mmCIF file of C-alpha atoms in Angstrom:
data_model
loop_
_atom_site.group_PDB
_atom_site.id
_atom_site.type_symbol
_atom_site.label_atom_id
_atom_site.label_comp_id
_atom_site.label_asym_id
_atom_site.label_seq_id
_atom_site.Cartn_x
_atom_site.Cartn_y
_atom_site.Cartn_z
ATOM 1 C CA MET P 1 -20.755 -4.923 -11.696
ATOM 2 C CA LYS P 2 -17.514 -2.981 -11.715
ATOM 3 C CA VAL P 3 -16.050 -1.464 -8.607
ATOM 4 C CA ILE P 4 -16.317 1.945 -10.312
ATOM 5 C CA ALA P 5 -20.102 1.493 -10.199
ATOM 6 C CA LEU P 6 -19.911 0.275 -6.598
ATOM 7 C CA SER P 7 -18.123 3.446 -5.514
ATOM 8 C CA ALA P 8 -20.963 5.556 -6.817
ATOM 9 C CA ALA P 9 -23.469 3.318 -5.040
ATOM 10 C CA LEU P 10 -21.429 3.636 -1.851
ATOM 11 C CA ALA P 11 -21.518 7.420 -2.032
ATOM 12 C CA MET P 12 -25.288 7.432 -2.277
ATOM 13 C CA ARG P 13 -25.778 4.987 0.595
ATOM 14 C CA LEU P 14 -23.337 6.844 2.862
ATOM 15 C CA ALA P 15 -25.475 9.926 2.432
ATOM 16 C CA ALA P 16 -28.509 8.043 3.715
ATOM 17 C CA GLN P 17 -26.665 6.360 6.612
ATOM 18 C CA PRO P 18 -26.951 7.963 10.094
ATOM 19 C CA ALA P 19 -23.518 9.300 10.982
ATOM 20 C CA VAL P 20 -23.117 7.697 14.437
ATOM 21 C CA ASN P 21 -24.331 4.327 13.178
ATOM 22 C CA ALA P 22 -22.061 4.485 10.130
ATOM 23 C CA VAL P 23 -18.964 5.020 12.258
ATOM 24 C CA ALA P 24 -19.856 2.185 14.690
ATOM 25 C CA LEU P 25 -20.564 -0.228 11.808
ATOM 26 C CA ALA P 26 -17.207 0.738 10.191
ATOM 27 C CA ASP P 27 -15.419 0.044 13.456
ATOM 28 C CA ASP P 28 -17.041 -3.398 13.664
ATOM 29 C CA ALA P 29 -16.160 -4.238 10.067
ATOM 30 C CA LEU P 30 -12.531 -3.118 10.498
ATOM 31 C CA LYS P 31 -12.233 -5.074 13.782
ATOM 32 C CA ALA P 32 -13.373 -8.225 11.985
ATOM 33 C CA ALA P 33 -11.033 -7.582 9.088
ATOM 34 C CA ARG P 34 -8.023 -7.060 11.353
ATOM 35 C CA ALA P 35 -8.854 -10.277 13.156
ATOM 36 C CA ALA P 36 -8.943 -12.069 9.788
ATOM 37 C CA ILE P 37 -5.501 -10.629 8.873
ATOM 38 C CA GLY P 38 -4.090 -12.013 12.093
ATOM 39 C CA ALA P 39 -3.712 -11.328 15.816
ATOM 40 C CA LYS P 40 -0.074 -10.462 15.324
ATOM 41 C CA LEU P 41 -1.120 -7.437 13.273
ATOM 42 C CA SER P 42 -1.360 -5.534 16.602
ATOM 43 C CA THR P 43 2.396 -6.011 17.121
ATOM 44 C CA LEU P 44 3.343 -4.598 13.760
ATOM 45 C CA GLN P 45 5.547 -1.493 13.925
ATOM 46 C CA SER P 46 7.558 -1.682 10.731
ATOM 47 C CA LEU P 47 7.487 -3.580 7.493
ATOM 48 C CA SER P 48 9.593 -4.077 4.402
ATOM 49 C CA LEU P 49 8.478 -5.769 1.198
ATOM 50 C CA TRP P 50 9.950 -6.225 -2.216
ATOM 51 C CA GLY P 51 9.159 -7.837 -5.561
ATOM 52 C CA ALA P 52 8.573 -7.340 -9.264
ATOM 53 C CA TYR P 53 6.875 -4.100 -10.265
ATOM 54 C CA HIS P 54 5.375 -3.330 -13.703
ATOM 55 C CA ARG P 55 4.012 -0.005 -14.939
ATOM 56 C CA GLY P 56 3.085 -0.225 -18.584
ATOM 57 C CA PRO P 57 6.115 -1.609 -20.519
ATOM 58 C CA GLN P 58 8.499 -0.701 -17.688
ATOM 59 C CA ALA P 59 9.624 -3.443 -15.353
ATOM 60 C CA SER P 60 11.722 -3.138 -12.210
ATOM 61 C CA GLU P 61 12.187 -4.457 -8.705
ATOM 62 C CA MET P 62 10.589 -2.345 -6.021
ATOM 63 C CA THR P 63 11.267 -2.211 -2.266
ATOM 64 C CA LEU P 64 9.060 -0.441 0.233
ATOM 65 C CA THR P 65 10.223 0.169 3.771
ATOM 66 C CA ILE P 66 7.470 1.346 6.100
ATOM 67 C CA ASP P 67 7.719 2.627 9.668
ATOM 68 C CA LEU P 68 4.242 3.082 11.079
ATOM 69 C CA SER P 69 5.462 6.028 13.151
ATOM 70 C CA GLY P 70 5.231 7.955 9.872
ATOM 71 C CA ARG P 71 8.351 7.211 7.777
ATOM 72 C CA TYR P 72 8.507 5.672 4.359
ATOM 73 C CA LEU P 73 11.113 4.713 1.748
ATOM 74 C CA LYS P 74 10.546 3.529 -1.836
ATOM 75 C CA GLU P 75 13.400 2.151 -3.907
ATOM 76 C CA GLN P 76 13.095 1.000 -7.535
ATOM 77 C CA SER P 77 15.871 -0.946 -9.239
ATOM 78 C CA THR P 78 16.690 -2.746 -12.459
ATOM 79 C CA LEU P 79 18.791 -5.899 -13.081
ATOM 80 C CA SER P 80 22.452 -5.003 -13.578
ATOM 81 C CA SER P 81 24.421 -6.480 -16.438
ATOM 82 C CA GLY P 82 26.420 -9.678 -16.113
ATOM 83 C CA GLY P 83 24.722 -10.761 -12.935
ATOM 84 C CA GLN P 84 27.152 -8.913 -10.761
ATOM 85 C CA VAL P 85 25.951 -7.776 -7.320
ATOM 86 C CA GLU P 86 25.831 -4.011 -7.652
ATOM 87 C CA ARG P 87 23.709 -1.447 -5.781
ATOM 88 C CA VAL P 88 24.376 2.212 -6.391
ATOM 89 C CA GLY P 89 23.646 4.841 -3.713
ATOM 90 C CA GLY P 90 24.268 8.511 -3.635
ATOM 91 C CA ASP P 91 28.020 7.959 -3.010
ATOM 92 C CA GLY P 92 28.564 4.977 -5.328
ATOM 93 C CA ALA P 93 28.339 1.195 -4.950
ATOM 94 C CA VAL P 94 27.201 0.201 -1.465
ATOM 95 C CA GLY P 95 26.599 -3.599 -1.622
ATOM 96 C CA GLY P 96 24.101 -5.905 -3.185
ATOM 97 C CA GLY P 97 20.715 -7.642 -2.872
ATOM 98 C CA MET P 98 17.636 -6.275 -1.267
ATOM 99 C CA PRO P 99 18.312 -2.785 0.067
ATOM 100 C CA GLY P 100 19.394 -3.215 3.661
ATOM 101 C CA ASP P 101 20.651 -6.768 3.173
ATOM 102 C CA GLU P 102 24.070 -8.219 2.331
ATOM 103 C CA GLY P 103 24.388 -10.328 -0.777
ATOM 104 C CA GLY P 104 21.492 -11.431 -2.991
ATOM 105 C CA PRO P 105 20.521 -10.939 -6.596
ATOM 106 C CA ALA P 106 22.143 -8.261 -8.756
ATOM 107 C CA PHE P 107 20.359 -4.970 -8.876
ATOM 108 C CA SER P 108 21.339 -1.420 -9.822
ATOM 109 C CA LEU P 109 19.437 1.141 -7.750
ATOM 110 C CA GLY P 110 17.349 3.650 -9.658
ATOM 111 C CA LEU P 111 14.802 6.116 -8.251
ATOM 112 C CA THR P 112 14.643 6.446 -4.486
ATOM 113 C CA GLU P 113 12.037 8.481 -2.595
ATOM 114 C CA GLY P 114 11.892 9.026 1.116
ATOM 115 C CA TYR P 115 9.665 10.596 3.726
ATOM 116 C CA ASP P 116 10.987 11.184 7.249
ATOM 117 C CA GLY P 117 8.407 12.935 9.395
ATOM 118 C CA ASP P 118 7.831 16.039 7.277
ATOM 119 C CA ASP P 119 10.934 15.814 5.118
ATOM 120 C CA TYR P 120 10.333 14.502 1.552
ATOM 121 C CA TRP P 121 13.274 13.835 -0.706
ATOM 122 C CA THR P 122 14.290 12.013 -3.886
ATOM 123 C CA ARG P 123 17.514 10.645 -5.367
ATOM 124 C CA ASN P 124 18.288 9.567 -8.938
ATOM 125 C CA GLY P 125 15.069 11.000 -10.324
ATOM 126 C CA ALA P 126 12.320 13.632 -10.050
ATOM 127 C CA GLY P 127 9.909 11.488 -7.972
ATOM 128 C CA SER P 128 6.160 11.889 -7.620
ATOM 129 C CA GLY P 129 6.061 14.950 -5.382
ATOM 130 C CA LYS P 130 5.439 15.130 -1.653
ATOM 131 C CA SER P 131 1.641 15.152 -1.586
ATOM 132 C CA THR P 132 1.307 12.214 -4.046
ATOM 133 C CA PHE P 133 4.094 10.280 -2.284
ATOM 134 C CA VAL P 134 2.534 10.702 1.152
ATOM 135 C CA ALA P 135 -0.950 9.815 -0.115
ATOM 136 C CA ASN P 136 0.454 6.642 -1.734
ATOM 137 C CA PHE P 137 2.240 5.822 1.558
ATOM 138 C CA VAL P 138 -1.069 6.127 3.467
ATOM 139 C CA ARG P 139 -2.926 3.985 0.973
ATOM 140 C CA TYR P 140 -0.273 1.263 1.156
ATOM 141 C CA VAL P 141 -0.450 1.222 4.970
ATOM 142 C CA VAL P 142 -4.262 1.131 5.039
ATOM 143 C CA ALA P 143 -4.373 -1.647 2.365
ATOM 144 C CA LEU P 144 -1.860 -3.789 4.315
ATOM 145 C CA THR P 145 -2.835 -3.027 7.917
ATOM 146 C CA LEU P 146 -6.297 -1.393 7.845
ATOM 147 C CA SER P 147 -4.914 1.459 9.902
ATOM 148 C CA ALA P 148 -3.256 4.738 8.880
ATOM 149 C CA PRO P 149 0.336 5.617 9.889
ATOM 150 C CA ALA P 150 0.883 7.940 12.874
ATOM 151 C CA GLY P 151 0.268 11.575 12.148
ATOM 152 C CA TYR P 152 -2.207 10.921 9.325
ATOM 153 C CA PRO P 153 -5.607 10.041 10.808
ATOM 154 C CA VAL P 154 -8.180 8.405 8.515
ATOM 155 C CA ALA P 155 -11.809 8.244 9.707
ATOM 156 C CA PHE P 156 -13.977 5.472 8.340
ATOM 157 C CA THR P 157 -17.754 5.296 7.887
ATOM 158 C CA TYR P 158 -19.763 2.317 6.724
ATOM 159 C CA GLY P 159 -21.829 2.497 3.551
ATOM 160 C CA SER P 160 -23.610 -0.755 2.971
ATOM 161 C CA ARG P 161 -23.213 -4.396 2.019
ATOM 162 C CA LEU P 162 -23.091 -4.502 -1.783
ATOM 163 C CA ASP P 163 -23.232 -7.307 -4.336
ATOM 164 C CA SER P 164 -20.399 -7.829 -6.834
ATOM 165 C CA PRO P 165 -19.023 -10.599 -9.046
ATOM 166 C CA GLN P 166 -16.552 -11.283 -6.222
ATOM 167 C CA GLY P 167 -19.468 -11.895 -3.808
ATOM 168 C CA PRO P 168 -20.938 -9.637 -1.139
ATOM 169 C CA LEU P 169 -18.756 -6.759 -0.056
ATOM 170 C CA ASP P 170 -18.778 -4.446 2.947
ATOM 171 C CA ALA P 171 -18.196 -0.959 1.633
ATOM 172 C CA LEU P 172 -16.443 1.722 3.727
ATOM 173 C CA GLU P 173 -15.339 5.288 3.039
ATOM 174 C CA GLY P 174 -12.184 6.660 4.544
ATOM 175 C CA LYS P 175 -11.409 10.426 4.866
ATOM 176 C CA GLY P 176 -8.159 11.960 5.895
ATOM 177 C CA PRO P 177 -6.414 15.340 5.974
ATOM 178 C CA GLY P 178 -7.036 17.645 3.015
ATOM 179 C CA ASP P 179 -8.862 15.913 0.212
ATOM 180 C CA PHE P 180 -7.728 12.416 1.084
ATOM 181 C CA LEU P 181 -10.551 10.015 0.240
ATOM 182 C CA ILE P 182 -10.710 6.281 -0.327
ATOM 183 C CA HIS P 183 -13.495 3.710 -0.776
ATOM 184 C CA LEU P 184 -12.506 0.399 0.801
ATOM 185 C CA TYR P 185 -14.275 -2.900 0.037
ATOM 186 C CA LEU P 186 -14.005 -5.895 2.374
ATOM 187 C CA ASP P 187 -15.081 -9.447 1.507
ATOM 188 C CA ALA P 188 -18.170 -10.001 3.641
ATOM 189 C CA LYS P 189 -17.253 -13.673 4.209
ATOM 190 C CA THR P 190 -13.513 -13.621 4.761
ATOM 191 C CA HIS P 191 -13.429 -9.958 5.919
ATOM 192 C CA LEU P 192 -10.186 -9.467 3.972
ATOM 193 C CA PRO P 193 -9.698 -6.256 1.930
ATOM 194 C CA VAL P 194 -10.490 -6.814 -1.752
ATOM 195 C CA THR P 195 -10.343 -3.405 -3.417
ATOM 196 C CA MET P 196 -9.581 0.227 -2.685
ATOM 197 C CA VAL P 197 -10.874 2.946 -5.004
ATOM 198 C CA TYR P 198 -9.552 6.506 -5.082
ATOM 199 C CA HIS P 199 -8.889 9.415 -7.449
ATOM 200 C CA GLN P 200 -5.494 10.567 -8.601
ATOM 201 C CA GLY P 201 -4.633 12.973 -11.434
ATOM 202 C CA GLY P 202 -8.323 13.230 -12.404
ATOM 203 C CA GLN P 203 -8.615 9.471 -12.823
ATOM 204 C CA GLU P 204 -10.405 6.896 -10.721
ATOM 205 C CA ILE P 205 -8.041 4.121 -9.736
ATOM 206 C CA GLN P 206 -8.958 0.681 -8.479
ATOM 207 C CA LEU P 207 -6.360 -1.074 -6.375
ATOM 208 C CA TRP P 208 -6.992 -4.798 -6.204
ATOM 209 C CA LEU P 209 -5.517 -6.894 -3.425
ATOM 210 C CA LYS P 210 -5.051 -10.583 -4.131
ATOM 211 C CA ASP P 211 -3.111 -13.824 -3.284
ATOM 212 C CA TYR P 212 -3.256 -13.555 0.538
ATOM 213 C CA LYS P 213 -0.633 -15.598 2.316
ATOM 214 C CA ALA P 214 0.556 -15.556 5.956
ATOM 215 C CA GLU P 215 3.893 -13.940 6.689
ATOM 216 C CA GLU P 216 5.045 -14.366 10.291
ATOM 217 C CA GLY P 217 1.434 -14.815 11.408
ATOM 218 C CA ILE P 218 0.017 -11.887 9.394
ATOM 219 C CA ARG P 219 -1.924 -12.353 6.179
ATOM 220 C CA PHE P 220 -0.779 -10.004 3.468
ATOM 221 C CA PRO P 221 -1.806 -9.708 -0.236
ATOM 222 C CA HIS P 222 1.093 -10.806 -2.489
ATOM 223 C CA THR P 223 -0.376 -9.195 -5.605
ATOM 224 C CA MET P 224 -1.417 -5.565 -5.833
ATOM 225 C CA ALA P 225 -2.863 -4.438 -9.132
ATOM 226 C CA TRP P 226 -3.975 -0.919 -10.162
ATOM 227 C CA LEU P 227 -6.657 -0.499 -12.804
ATOM 228 C CA SER P 228 -7.933 2.612 -14.553
ATOM 229 C CA ASP P 229 -10.974 2.505 -16.856
ATOM 230 C CA GLY P 230 -10.837 -1.285 -16.595
ATOM 231 C CA TYR P 231 -7.235 -1.525 -17.855
ATOM 232 C CA LEU P 232 -4.273 -2.768 -15.819
ATOM 233 C CA VAL P 233 -1.763 0.137 -15.375
ATOM 234 C CA GLU P 234 0.460 -1.108 -12.552
ATOM 235 C CA GLU P 235 1.144 -4.398 -10.808
ATOM 236 C CA PHE P 236 3.319 -5.290 -7.799
ATOM 237 C CA GLN P 237 4.077 -9.018 -7.321
ATOM 238 C CA ILE P 238 5.405 -9.104 -3.769
ATOM 239 C CA GLN P 239 7.978 -11.848 -3.232
ATOM 240 C CA HIS P 240 9.243 -11.092 0.245
ATOM 241 C CA PHE P 241 8.007 -9.549 3.481
ATOM 242 C CA LYS P 242 9.943 -8.681 6.646
ATOM 243 C CA VAL P 243 7.823 -8.053 9.694
ATOM 244 C CA ASN P 244 9.271 -5.586 12.241
ATOM 245 C CA PRO P 245 12.702 -5.396 10.598
ATOM 246 C CA LYS P 246 15.454 -3.656 12.488
ATOM 247 C CA LEU P 247 15.825 -0.281 10.777
ATOM 248 C CA ARG P 248 18.845 1.993 11.015
ATOM 249 C CA SER P 249 18.158 5.366 12.610
ATOM 250 C CA ASP P 250 19.184 7.099 9.379
ATOM 251 C CA LYS P 251 17.294 4.721 7.074
ATOM 252 C CA PHE P 252 14.719 7.317 5.959
ATOM 253 C CA ARG P 253 16.934 10.408 5.986
ATOM 254 C CA ARG P 254 18.092 12.300 2.910
ATOM 255 C CA ARG P 255 21.572 11.137 1.955
#
């Protein structure tokens, strides 16, 4: 059974679930899932992650910097020629390696998008637009931490335990401001998030979370894969995590 079919089943079962009970059951499921991710999850305030990103034939390196107080930075880069360490910012070359680090592999910085409180900006490209960028930010945070960033509350209700080729799943629905809506599926045995389903641009997207490994006491998926109509459209192979990195005060500001 595909997750697309499961999302329809979840919608029907949510309609039949008493509201108070559905909220309490969702709280219990999320509590178990956060415990499975790791006790140190409660100490998480910021996170940076980077790795190989593919969208169709396009390949790049992508870095996400997340401040759970509600700030977000996305940087995409390509390998520079000759293996020289070269990162390009708004005012020219600014160093090398992973953004924010000294040294490292050779990258040339491409599109950068940032969100600082209510200020959305882009550099070296048009970007995805504020509403899409913020929605993607919230989905990343929920997928990785099972909580929403500050200032963007998401309320969860429990649908049912459903069967799938991956085994039994606990199905939850999350609603946020505006029309924000996700269906989240947790492995009923390990309690780890397996899939998130949402709509974007008139399409239903399945975000699969795989290859869980512990990073500084917190279990994170190291592969994130987006499918539409059963076809892989994006994939993020995460190679490096930093838990609670020290972030400059101007890290997320327009420059």
